Coordinates of C-alpha atoms in Angstrom, one line a residue:
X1151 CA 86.6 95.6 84.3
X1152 CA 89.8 93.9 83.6
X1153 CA 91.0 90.3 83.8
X1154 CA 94.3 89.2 84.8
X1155 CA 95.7 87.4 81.6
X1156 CA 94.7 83.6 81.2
X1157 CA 97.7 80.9 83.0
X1158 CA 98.8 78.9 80.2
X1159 CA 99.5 76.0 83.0
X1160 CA 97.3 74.8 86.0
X1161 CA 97.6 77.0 88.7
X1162 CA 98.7 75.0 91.5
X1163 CA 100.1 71.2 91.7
X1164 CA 97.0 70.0 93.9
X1165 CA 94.1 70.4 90.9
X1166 CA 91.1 72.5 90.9
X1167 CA 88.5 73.1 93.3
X1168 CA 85.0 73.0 92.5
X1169 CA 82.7 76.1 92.7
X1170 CA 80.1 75.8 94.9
X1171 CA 78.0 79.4 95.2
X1172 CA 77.3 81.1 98.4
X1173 CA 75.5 84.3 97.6
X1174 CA 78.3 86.3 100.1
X1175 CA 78.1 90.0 98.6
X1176 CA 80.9 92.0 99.7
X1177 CA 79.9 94.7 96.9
X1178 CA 82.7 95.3 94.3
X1179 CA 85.9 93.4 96.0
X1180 CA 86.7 90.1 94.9
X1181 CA 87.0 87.5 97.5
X1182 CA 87.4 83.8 97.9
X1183 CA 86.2 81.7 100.1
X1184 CA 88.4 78.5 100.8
X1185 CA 88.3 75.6 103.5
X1186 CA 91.7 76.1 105.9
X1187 CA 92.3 72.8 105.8
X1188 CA 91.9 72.2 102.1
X1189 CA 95.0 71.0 99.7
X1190 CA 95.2 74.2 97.9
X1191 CA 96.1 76.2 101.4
X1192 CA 98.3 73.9 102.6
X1193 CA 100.5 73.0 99.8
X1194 CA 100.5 77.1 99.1
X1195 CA 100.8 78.6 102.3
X1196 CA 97.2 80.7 102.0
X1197 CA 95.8 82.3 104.4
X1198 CA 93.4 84.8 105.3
X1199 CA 93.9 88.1 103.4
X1200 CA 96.2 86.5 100.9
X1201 CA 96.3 87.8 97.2
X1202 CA 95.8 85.1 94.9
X1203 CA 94.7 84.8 91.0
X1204 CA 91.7 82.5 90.2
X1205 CA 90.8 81.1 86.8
X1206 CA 87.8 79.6 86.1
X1207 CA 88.3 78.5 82.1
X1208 CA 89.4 81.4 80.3
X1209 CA 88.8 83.7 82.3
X1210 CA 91.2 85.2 85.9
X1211 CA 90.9 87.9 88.2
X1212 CA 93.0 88.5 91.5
X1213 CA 91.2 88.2 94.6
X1214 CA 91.4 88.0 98.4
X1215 CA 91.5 84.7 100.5
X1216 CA 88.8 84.5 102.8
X1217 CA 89.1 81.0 105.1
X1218 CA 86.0 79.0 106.3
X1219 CA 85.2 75.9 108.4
X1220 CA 84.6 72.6 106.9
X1221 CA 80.5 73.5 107.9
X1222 CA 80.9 76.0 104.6
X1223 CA 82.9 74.4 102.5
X1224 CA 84.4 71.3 102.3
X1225 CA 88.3 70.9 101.2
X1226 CA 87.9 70.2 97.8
X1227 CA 85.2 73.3 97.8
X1228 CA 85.8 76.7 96.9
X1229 CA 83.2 79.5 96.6
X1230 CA 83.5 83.2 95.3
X1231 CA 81.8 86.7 96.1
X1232 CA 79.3 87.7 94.1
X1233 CA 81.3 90.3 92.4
X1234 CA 83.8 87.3 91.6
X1235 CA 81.3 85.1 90.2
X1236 CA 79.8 87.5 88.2
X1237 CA 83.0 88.6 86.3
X1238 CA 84.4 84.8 86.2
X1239 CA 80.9 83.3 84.6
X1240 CA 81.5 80.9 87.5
X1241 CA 78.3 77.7 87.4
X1242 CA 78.3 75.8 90.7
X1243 CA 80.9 72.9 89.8
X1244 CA 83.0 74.5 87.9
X1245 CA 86.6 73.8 87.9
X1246 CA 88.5 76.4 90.0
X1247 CA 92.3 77.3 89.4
X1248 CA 94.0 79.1 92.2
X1249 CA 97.4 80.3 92.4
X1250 CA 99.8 83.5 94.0
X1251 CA 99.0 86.5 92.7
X1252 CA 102.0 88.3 90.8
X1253 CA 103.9 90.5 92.9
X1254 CA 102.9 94.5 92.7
X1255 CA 106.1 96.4 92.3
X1256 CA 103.7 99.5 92.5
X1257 CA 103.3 98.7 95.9
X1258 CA 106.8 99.5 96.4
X1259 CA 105.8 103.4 95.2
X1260 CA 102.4 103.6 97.4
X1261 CA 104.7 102.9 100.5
X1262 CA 107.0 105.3 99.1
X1263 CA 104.4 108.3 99.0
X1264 CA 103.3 106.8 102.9
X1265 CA 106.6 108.5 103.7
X1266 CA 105.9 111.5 102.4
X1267 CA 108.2 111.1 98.9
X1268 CA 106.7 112.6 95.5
X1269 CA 105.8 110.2 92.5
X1270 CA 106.4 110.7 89.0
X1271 CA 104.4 110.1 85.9
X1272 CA 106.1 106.5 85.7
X1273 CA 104.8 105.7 89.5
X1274 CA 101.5 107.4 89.5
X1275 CA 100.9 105.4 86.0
X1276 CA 101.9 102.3 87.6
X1277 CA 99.6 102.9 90.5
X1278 CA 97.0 103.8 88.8
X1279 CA 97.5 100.8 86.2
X1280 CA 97.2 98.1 88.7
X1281 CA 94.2 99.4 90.2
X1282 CA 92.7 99.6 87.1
X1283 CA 93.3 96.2 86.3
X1284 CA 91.7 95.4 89.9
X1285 CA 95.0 94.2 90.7
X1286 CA 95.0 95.9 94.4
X1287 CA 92.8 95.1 97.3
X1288 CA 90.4 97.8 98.8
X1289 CA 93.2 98.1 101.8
X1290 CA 95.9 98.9 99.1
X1291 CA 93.5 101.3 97.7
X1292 CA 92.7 102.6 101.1
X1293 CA 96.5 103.2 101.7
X1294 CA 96.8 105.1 98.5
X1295 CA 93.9 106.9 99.0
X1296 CA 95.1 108.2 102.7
X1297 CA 98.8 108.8 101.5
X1298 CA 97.5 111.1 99.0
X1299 CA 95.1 112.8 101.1
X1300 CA 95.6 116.1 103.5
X1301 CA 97.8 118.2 100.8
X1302 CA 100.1 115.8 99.8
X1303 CA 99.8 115.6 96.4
X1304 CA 102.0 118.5 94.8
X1305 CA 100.4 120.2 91.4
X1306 CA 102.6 118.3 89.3
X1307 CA 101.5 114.6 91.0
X1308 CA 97.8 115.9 90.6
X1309 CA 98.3 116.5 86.8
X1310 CA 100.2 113.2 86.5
X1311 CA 97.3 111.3 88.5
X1312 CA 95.1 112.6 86.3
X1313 CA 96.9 111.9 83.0
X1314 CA 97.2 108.1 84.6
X1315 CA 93.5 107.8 84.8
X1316 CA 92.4 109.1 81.7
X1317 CA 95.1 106.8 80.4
X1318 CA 94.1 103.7 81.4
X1319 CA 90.5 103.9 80.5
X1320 CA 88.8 104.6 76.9
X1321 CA 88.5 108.1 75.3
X1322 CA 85.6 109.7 73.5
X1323 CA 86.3 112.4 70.6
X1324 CA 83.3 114.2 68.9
X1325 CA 83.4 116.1 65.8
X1326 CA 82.7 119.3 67.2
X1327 CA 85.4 121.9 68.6
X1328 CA 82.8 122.4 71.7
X1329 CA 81.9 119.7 73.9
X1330 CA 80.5 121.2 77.2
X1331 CA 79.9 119.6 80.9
X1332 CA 79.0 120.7 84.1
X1333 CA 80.2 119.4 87.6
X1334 CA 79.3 120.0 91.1
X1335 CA 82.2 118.8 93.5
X1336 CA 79.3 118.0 95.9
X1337 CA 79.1 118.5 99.8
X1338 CA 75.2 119.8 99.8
X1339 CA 72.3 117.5 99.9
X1340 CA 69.9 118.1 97.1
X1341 CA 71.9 120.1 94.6
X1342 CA 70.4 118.3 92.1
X1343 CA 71.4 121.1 89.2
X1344 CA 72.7 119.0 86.4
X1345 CA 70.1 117.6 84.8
X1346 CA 68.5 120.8 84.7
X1347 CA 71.6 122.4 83.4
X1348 CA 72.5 119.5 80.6
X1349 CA 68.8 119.9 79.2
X1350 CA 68.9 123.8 79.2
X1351 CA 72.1 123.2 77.8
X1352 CA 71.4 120.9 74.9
X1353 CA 67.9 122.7 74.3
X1354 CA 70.8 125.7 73.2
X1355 CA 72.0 123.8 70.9
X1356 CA 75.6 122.3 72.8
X1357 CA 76.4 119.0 72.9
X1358 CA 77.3 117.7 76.3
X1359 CA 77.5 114.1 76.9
X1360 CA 77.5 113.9 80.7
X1361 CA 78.8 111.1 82.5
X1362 CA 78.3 111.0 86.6
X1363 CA 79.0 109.2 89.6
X1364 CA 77.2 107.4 92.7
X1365 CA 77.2 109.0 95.2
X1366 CA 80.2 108.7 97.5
X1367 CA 79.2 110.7 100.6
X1368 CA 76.3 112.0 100.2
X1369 CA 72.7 110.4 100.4
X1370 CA 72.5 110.5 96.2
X1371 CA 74.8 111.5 93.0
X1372 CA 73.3 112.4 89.9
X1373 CA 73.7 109.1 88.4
X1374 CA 71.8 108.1 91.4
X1375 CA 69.3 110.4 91.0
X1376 CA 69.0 109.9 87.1
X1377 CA 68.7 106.0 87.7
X1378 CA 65.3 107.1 89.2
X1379 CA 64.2 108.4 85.6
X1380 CA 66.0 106.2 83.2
X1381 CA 68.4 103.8 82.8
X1382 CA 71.9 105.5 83.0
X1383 CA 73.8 102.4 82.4
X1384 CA 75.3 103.1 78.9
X1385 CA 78.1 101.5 77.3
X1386 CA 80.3 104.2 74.7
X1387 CA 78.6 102.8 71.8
X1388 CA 74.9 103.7 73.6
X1389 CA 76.3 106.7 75.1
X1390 CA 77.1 108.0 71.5
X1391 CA 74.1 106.7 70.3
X1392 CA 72.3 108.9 72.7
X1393 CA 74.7 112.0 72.2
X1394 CA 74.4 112.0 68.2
X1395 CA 70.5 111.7 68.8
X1396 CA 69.2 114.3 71.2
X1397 CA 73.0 115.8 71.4
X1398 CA 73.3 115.2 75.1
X1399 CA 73.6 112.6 77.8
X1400 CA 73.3 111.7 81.1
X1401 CA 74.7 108.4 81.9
X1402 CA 76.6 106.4 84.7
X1403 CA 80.5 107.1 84.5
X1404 CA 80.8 103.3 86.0
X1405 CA 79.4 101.8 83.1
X1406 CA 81.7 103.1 80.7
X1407 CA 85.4 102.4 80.2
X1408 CA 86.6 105.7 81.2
X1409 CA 89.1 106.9 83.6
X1410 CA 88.4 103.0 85.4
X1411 CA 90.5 103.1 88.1
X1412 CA 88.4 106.5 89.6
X1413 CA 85.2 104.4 89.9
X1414 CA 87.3 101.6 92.0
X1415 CA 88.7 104.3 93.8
X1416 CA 85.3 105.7 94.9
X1417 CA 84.0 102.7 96.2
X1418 CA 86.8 102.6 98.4
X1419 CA 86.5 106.6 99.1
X1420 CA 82.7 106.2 99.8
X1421 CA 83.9 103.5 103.0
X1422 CA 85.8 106.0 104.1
X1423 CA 84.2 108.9 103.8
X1424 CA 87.1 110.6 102.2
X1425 CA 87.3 113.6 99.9
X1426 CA 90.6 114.7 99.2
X1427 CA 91.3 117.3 97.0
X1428 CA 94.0 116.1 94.8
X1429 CA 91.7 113.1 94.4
X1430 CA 88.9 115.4 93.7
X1431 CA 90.4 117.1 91.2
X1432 CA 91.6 113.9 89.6
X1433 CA 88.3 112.4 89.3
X1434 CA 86.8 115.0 88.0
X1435 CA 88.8 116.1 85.3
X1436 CA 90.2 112.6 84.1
X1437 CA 86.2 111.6 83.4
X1438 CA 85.5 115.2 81.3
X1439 CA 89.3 114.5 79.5
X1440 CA 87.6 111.0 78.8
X1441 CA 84.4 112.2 77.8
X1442 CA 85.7 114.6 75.7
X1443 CA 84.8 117.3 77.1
X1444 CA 86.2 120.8 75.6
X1445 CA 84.1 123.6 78.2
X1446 CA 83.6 122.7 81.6
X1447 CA 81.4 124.5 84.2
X1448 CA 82.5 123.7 88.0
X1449 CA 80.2 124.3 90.6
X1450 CA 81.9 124.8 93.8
X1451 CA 79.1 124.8 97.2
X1452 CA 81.2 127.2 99.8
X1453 CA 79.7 127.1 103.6
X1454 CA 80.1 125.4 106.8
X1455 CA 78.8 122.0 106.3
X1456 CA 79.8 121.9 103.3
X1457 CA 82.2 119.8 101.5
X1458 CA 84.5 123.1 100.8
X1459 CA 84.3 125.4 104.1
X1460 CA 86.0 128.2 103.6
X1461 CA 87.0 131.0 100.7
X1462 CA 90.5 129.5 101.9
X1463 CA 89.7 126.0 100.7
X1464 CA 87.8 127.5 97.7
X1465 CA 91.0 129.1 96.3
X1466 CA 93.2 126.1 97.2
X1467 CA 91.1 124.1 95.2
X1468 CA 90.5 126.4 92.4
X1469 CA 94.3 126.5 92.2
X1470 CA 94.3 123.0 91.5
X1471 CA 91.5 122.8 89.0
X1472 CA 92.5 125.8 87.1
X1473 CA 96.3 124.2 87.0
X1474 CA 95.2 120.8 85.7
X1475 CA 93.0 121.9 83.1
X1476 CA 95.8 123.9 82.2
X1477 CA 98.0 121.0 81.1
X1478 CA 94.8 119.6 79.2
X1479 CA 94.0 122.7 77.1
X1480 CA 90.7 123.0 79.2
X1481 CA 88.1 125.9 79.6
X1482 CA 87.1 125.9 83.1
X1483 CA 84.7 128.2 84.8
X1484 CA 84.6 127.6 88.6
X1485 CA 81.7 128.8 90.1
X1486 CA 81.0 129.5 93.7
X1487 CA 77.6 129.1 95.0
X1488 CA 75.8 128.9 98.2
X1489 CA 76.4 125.8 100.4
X1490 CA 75.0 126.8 103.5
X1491 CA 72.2 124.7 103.1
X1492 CA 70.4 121.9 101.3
X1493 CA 69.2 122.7 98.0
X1494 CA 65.4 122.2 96.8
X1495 CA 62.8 120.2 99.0
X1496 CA 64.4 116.4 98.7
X1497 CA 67.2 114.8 99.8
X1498 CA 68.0 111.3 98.3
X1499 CA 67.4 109.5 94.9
X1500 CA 63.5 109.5 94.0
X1501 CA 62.9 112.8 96.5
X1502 CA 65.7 114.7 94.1
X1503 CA 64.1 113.8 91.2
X1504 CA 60.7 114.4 91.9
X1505 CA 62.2 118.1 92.2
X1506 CA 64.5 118.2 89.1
X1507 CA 60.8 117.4 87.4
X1508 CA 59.0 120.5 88.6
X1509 CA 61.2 122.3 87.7
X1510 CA 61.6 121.4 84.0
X1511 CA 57.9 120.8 84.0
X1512 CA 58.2 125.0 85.5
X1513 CA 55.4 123.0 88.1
X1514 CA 54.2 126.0 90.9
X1515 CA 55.3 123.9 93.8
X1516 CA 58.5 123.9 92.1
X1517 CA 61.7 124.5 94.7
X1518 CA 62.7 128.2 94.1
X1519 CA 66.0 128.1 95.2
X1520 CA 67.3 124.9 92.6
X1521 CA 65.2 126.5 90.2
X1522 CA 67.5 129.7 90.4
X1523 CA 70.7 127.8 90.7
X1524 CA 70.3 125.7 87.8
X1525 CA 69.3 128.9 85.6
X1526 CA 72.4 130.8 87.2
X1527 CA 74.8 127.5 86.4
X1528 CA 73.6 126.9 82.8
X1529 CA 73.9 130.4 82.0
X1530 CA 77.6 130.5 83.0
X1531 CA 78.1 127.4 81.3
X1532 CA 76.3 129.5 78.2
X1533 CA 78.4 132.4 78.5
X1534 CA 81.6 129.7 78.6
X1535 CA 80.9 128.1 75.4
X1536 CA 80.2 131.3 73.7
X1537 CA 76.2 131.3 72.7
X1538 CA 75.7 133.8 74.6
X1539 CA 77.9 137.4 75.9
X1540 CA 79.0 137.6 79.2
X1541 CA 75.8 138.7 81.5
X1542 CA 73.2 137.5 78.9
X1543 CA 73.5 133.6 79.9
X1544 CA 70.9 133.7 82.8
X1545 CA 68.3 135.7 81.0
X1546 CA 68.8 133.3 77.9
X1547 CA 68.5 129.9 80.4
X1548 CA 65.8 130.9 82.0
X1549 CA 63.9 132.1 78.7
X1550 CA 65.3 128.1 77.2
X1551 CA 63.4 127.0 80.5
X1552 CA 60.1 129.0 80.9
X1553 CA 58.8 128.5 77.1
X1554 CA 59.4 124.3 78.0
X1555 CA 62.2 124.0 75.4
X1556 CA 64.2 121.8 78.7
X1557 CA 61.7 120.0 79.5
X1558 CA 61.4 118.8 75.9
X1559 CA 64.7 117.8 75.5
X1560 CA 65.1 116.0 79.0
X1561 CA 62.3 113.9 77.8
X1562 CA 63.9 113.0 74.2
X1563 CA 67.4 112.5 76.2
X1564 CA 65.7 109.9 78.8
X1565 CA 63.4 108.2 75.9
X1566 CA 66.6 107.6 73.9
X1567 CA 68.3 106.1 77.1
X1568 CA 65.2 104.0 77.7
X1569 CA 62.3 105.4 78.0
X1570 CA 61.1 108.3 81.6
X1571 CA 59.9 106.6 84.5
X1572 CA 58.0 108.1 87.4
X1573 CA 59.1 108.7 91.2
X1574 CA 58.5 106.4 93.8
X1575 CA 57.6 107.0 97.7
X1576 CA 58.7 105.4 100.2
X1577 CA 56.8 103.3 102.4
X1578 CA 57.4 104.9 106.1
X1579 CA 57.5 108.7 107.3
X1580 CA 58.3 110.5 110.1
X1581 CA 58.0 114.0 111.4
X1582 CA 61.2 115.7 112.9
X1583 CA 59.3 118.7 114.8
X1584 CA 60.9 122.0 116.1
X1585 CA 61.3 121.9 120.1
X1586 CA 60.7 125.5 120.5
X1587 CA 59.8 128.6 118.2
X1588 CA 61.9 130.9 116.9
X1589 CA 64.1 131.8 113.8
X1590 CA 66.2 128.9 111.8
X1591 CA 69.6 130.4 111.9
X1592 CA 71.5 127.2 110.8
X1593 CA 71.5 123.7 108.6
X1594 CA 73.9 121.2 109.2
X1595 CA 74.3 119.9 105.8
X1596 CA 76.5 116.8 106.8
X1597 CA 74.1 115.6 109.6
X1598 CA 71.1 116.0 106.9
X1599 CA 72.8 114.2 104.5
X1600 CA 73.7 111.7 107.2
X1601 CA 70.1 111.4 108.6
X1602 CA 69.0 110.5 105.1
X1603 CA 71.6 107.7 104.7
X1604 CA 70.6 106.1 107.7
X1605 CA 67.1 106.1 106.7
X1606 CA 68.5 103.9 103.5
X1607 CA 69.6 106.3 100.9
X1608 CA 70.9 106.1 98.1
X1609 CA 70.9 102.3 98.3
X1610 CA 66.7 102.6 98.5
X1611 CA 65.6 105.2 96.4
X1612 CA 62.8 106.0 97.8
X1613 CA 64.7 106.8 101.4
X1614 CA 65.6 110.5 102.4
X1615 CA 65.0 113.5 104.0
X1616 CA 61.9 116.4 102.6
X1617 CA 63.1 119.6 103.9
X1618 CA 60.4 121.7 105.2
X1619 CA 62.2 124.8 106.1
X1620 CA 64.9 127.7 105.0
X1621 CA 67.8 129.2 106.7
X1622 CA 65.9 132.6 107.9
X1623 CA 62.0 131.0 108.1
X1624 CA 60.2 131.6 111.4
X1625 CA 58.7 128.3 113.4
X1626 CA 56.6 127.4 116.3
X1627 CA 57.2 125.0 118.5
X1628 CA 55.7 121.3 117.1
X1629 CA 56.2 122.4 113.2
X1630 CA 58.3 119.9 111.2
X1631 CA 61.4 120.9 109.9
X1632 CA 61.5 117.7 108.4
X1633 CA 60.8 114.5 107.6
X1634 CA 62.2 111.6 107.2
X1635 CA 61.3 109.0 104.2
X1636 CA 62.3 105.1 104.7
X1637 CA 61.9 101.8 102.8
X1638 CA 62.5 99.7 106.1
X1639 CA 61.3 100.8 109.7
X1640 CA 64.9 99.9 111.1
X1641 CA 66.1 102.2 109.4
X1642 CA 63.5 104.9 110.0
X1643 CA 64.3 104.1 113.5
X1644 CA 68.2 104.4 112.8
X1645 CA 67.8 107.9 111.0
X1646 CA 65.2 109.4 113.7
X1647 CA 67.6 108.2 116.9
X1648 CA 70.5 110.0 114.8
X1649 CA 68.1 113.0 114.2
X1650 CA 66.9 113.2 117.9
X1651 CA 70.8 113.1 118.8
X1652 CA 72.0 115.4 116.5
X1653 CA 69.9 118.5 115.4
X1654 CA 70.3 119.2 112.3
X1655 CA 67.9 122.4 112.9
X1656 CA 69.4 125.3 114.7
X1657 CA 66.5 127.4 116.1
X1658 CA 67.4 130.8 117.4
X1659 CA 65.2 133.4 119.1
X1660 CA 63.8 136.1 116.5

């Protein structure tokens, strides 16, 4: 993260305030709590909402007013969010410096695109620049976030966004003219393929150095899922480390220092449950550009629940991938694949890796179906980096897979990041049943992947959904189609109200 630079004078004529910690967590936004009465808001005008920087010593961020009662704070208190204290150092007394934040002339282009006008590379990079610096507030992000969403990001703005992020982060180069990655734009619970693939991967010899998200939407990313296993939090110099060792990696793209602004702008994305595709595509590409990535194999879920609907959307959004890759000297693959359902047995964190172990392990319970995406994935990926001829990259995956050659290097790749941990379970269960027998004939994906939030993932681990069933199995009345894992009983009792409200199960007669 970035720091506003250091006042050389006392920010305001009324003298510091001293730091008195609250423990408020308000997640990644910067907040500050101040008594309404106190000196420092009246002499300044502050109020609630207001943008101010705050220096504690040498070190400033920008950060939102938040007023309290004199039963909080007293006036010649002021207290921070824990996000705030963490990146300011602050100790409870310390001398606290507050002041109006700079004006955002990039403001001036976000309301601009509201209106429906197109930005240049100057604007976007602006934008992008101050968000980076965590110079805007999660509204201002939300604002940008929304005026760029629905189709209105031209081709030419999508490349430019995603020059802007790659520009105001870090880049990694590797002495190799093939560095390969793998991405799934998400939308199906359980499609846990990438650790699968990267290991398959790197056991043929490729270097990919993976870097993934948190989940946004959905009840668990694959940093999520990886966190399970190992620790993912990697600066470069460890991420390299890694990479030169076992010639892979699978870290946390928030860690890092590159593309920045697209992790602030998925905390704000993940509030709002939005997915546009211009902001997609942007994330996506900015963090392989940034990783160095040469080869990249996009996996694309297609189906009716699914994040991408239609062969409609599919195109439109292939248009835009293949276009900014384009402009970057990329080699894409897009890959469509089934999204009509959740993939493998667990939905969530620990339930998703459990699976992802099986199947490298080549267990017998094992889930089929993730078993046979990830072979169908890597081999594409294969075939795109050129070790093997078109047609021959499944049979050579799956051959990389059966004789254990992935298994062994997704051990050396989580040993060098820290060492393999096991699984945990989660603490209470509960049985969604079938009300009557029949044939399933559909999955909601979204309302599974919303049943599993409520029951507490990805933000407990443990928490999620075990499928039990298949699109096309026959039930009887009374079976369990699935179940339903929580850390906290409220929150079993959330996710089994939303289950009972909204089947996710569609039972048709044979």
């Amino acid at each position: 993260m970035m720091a506003a630079s250091t006042p050389t004078a006392p920010c305001n004529d009324n003298g510091p305030l001293a730091f008195r910690p609250l423990g408020i967590d308000t997640w990644q936004e910067h907040v500050v709590y101040l008594n309404r009465d106190c000196a420092v808001c009246r002499a300044e005008g502050f109020s609630a909402q207001a943008r101010v920087t705050v220096r504690i010593g040498q070190r400033s961020l920008i950060a939102t007013v938040n007023t309290v009662d004199a039963v909080l704070l007293s006036m010649e208190e002021a207290s921070l969010s824990r996000s705030a204290c963490d990146h300011l150092q602050a100790r409870a007394g310390d001398a606290v410096w507050i002041s109006h934040a700079p004006s955002l002339e990039s403001l001036r282009d976000v309301r601009s695109k509201i209106f429906g006008h197109r930005l240049d590379r100057a604007q976007l990079a602006a934008v992008v620049t101050d968000i980076a610096a965590e110079r805007y507030s999660d509204v201002h992000i939300a604002a940008f976030l929304a005026a760029c969403a629905n189709g209105r990001m031209s081709l030419r703005e999508t490349a430019d966004l995603t020059r802007a992020m790659v520009e105001a982060g870090e880049t990694l180069q590797w002495a190799t003219p093939i560095v390969a990655d793998k991405h799934c734009v998400g939308g199906v619970p359980g499609n846990r393929t990438s650790p699968i693939v990267v290991a398959i991967a790197a056991a043929a010899g490729l270097l990919v150095p993976k870097t993934s998200s948190r989940a946004i939407t959905s009840p668990a990313g694959t940093a999520d899922t990886m966190a399970v296993l190992t620790r993912v939090a990697l600066d470069a110099r460890e991420m390299r480390r890694v990479v030169e060792r076992t010639g892979a990696a699978l870290a946390w793209g928030g860690a890092l220092s590159l593309s920045p602004a697209d992790d602030l702008l998925i905390r704000v994305e993940r509030a709002l449950a939005l997915d546009s595709d211009a902001q997609m595509v942007a994330s996506i590409l900015s963090k392989k550009i940034a990783a160095g990535s040469t080869h990249v194999l996009i996996d694309v879920p297609v189906g009716p629940t699914a994040k991408v609907r239609s062969l409609q959307d599919l195109g439109r959004l292939r248009a835009m991938l293949e276009h900014v890759g384009e402009v970057f000297g990329l080699h894409l693959a897009i890959v469509q694949s089934d999204g009509r359902q959740p993939v493998g047995r667990g939905v969530g964190p620990a339930l998703e890796a459990r699976d992802v172990l099986e199947v490298l392990q080549c267990a017998p319970q094992a889930p089929v179906d993730l078993r046979t995406r990830s072979i169908m994935l890597a081999g594409a990926l294969l075939e795109l980096c050129g070790v093997c001829r078109e047609g021959e990259g499944g049979e050579e995956a799956e051959r990389i897979l059966s004789r254990g050659a992935a298994w062994q290097k997704f051990q050396a790749i989580c040993e060098a990041q820290g060492g393999l941990r096991t699984p945990g379970e989660a603490v209470f269960r509960h049985d969604i049943l079938a009300d009557r027998s029949g044939q399933v004939h559909e999955i909601d994906c979204r309302r599974i992947a919303r049943a599993a939030r409520l029951a507490g993932a990805p933000e407990h681990p443990e928490a999620g959904i075990e499928m039990k069933v298949r699109l096309g199995d026959k039930v009887t009345a009374g079976q369990t189609l699935f179940t339903l894992n929580a850390q906290a009983s409220g929150e079993l009792a959330y996710a089994t109200a939303f289950a009972a409200q909204h089947p996710a199960v569609r039972i048709d007669d044979d």
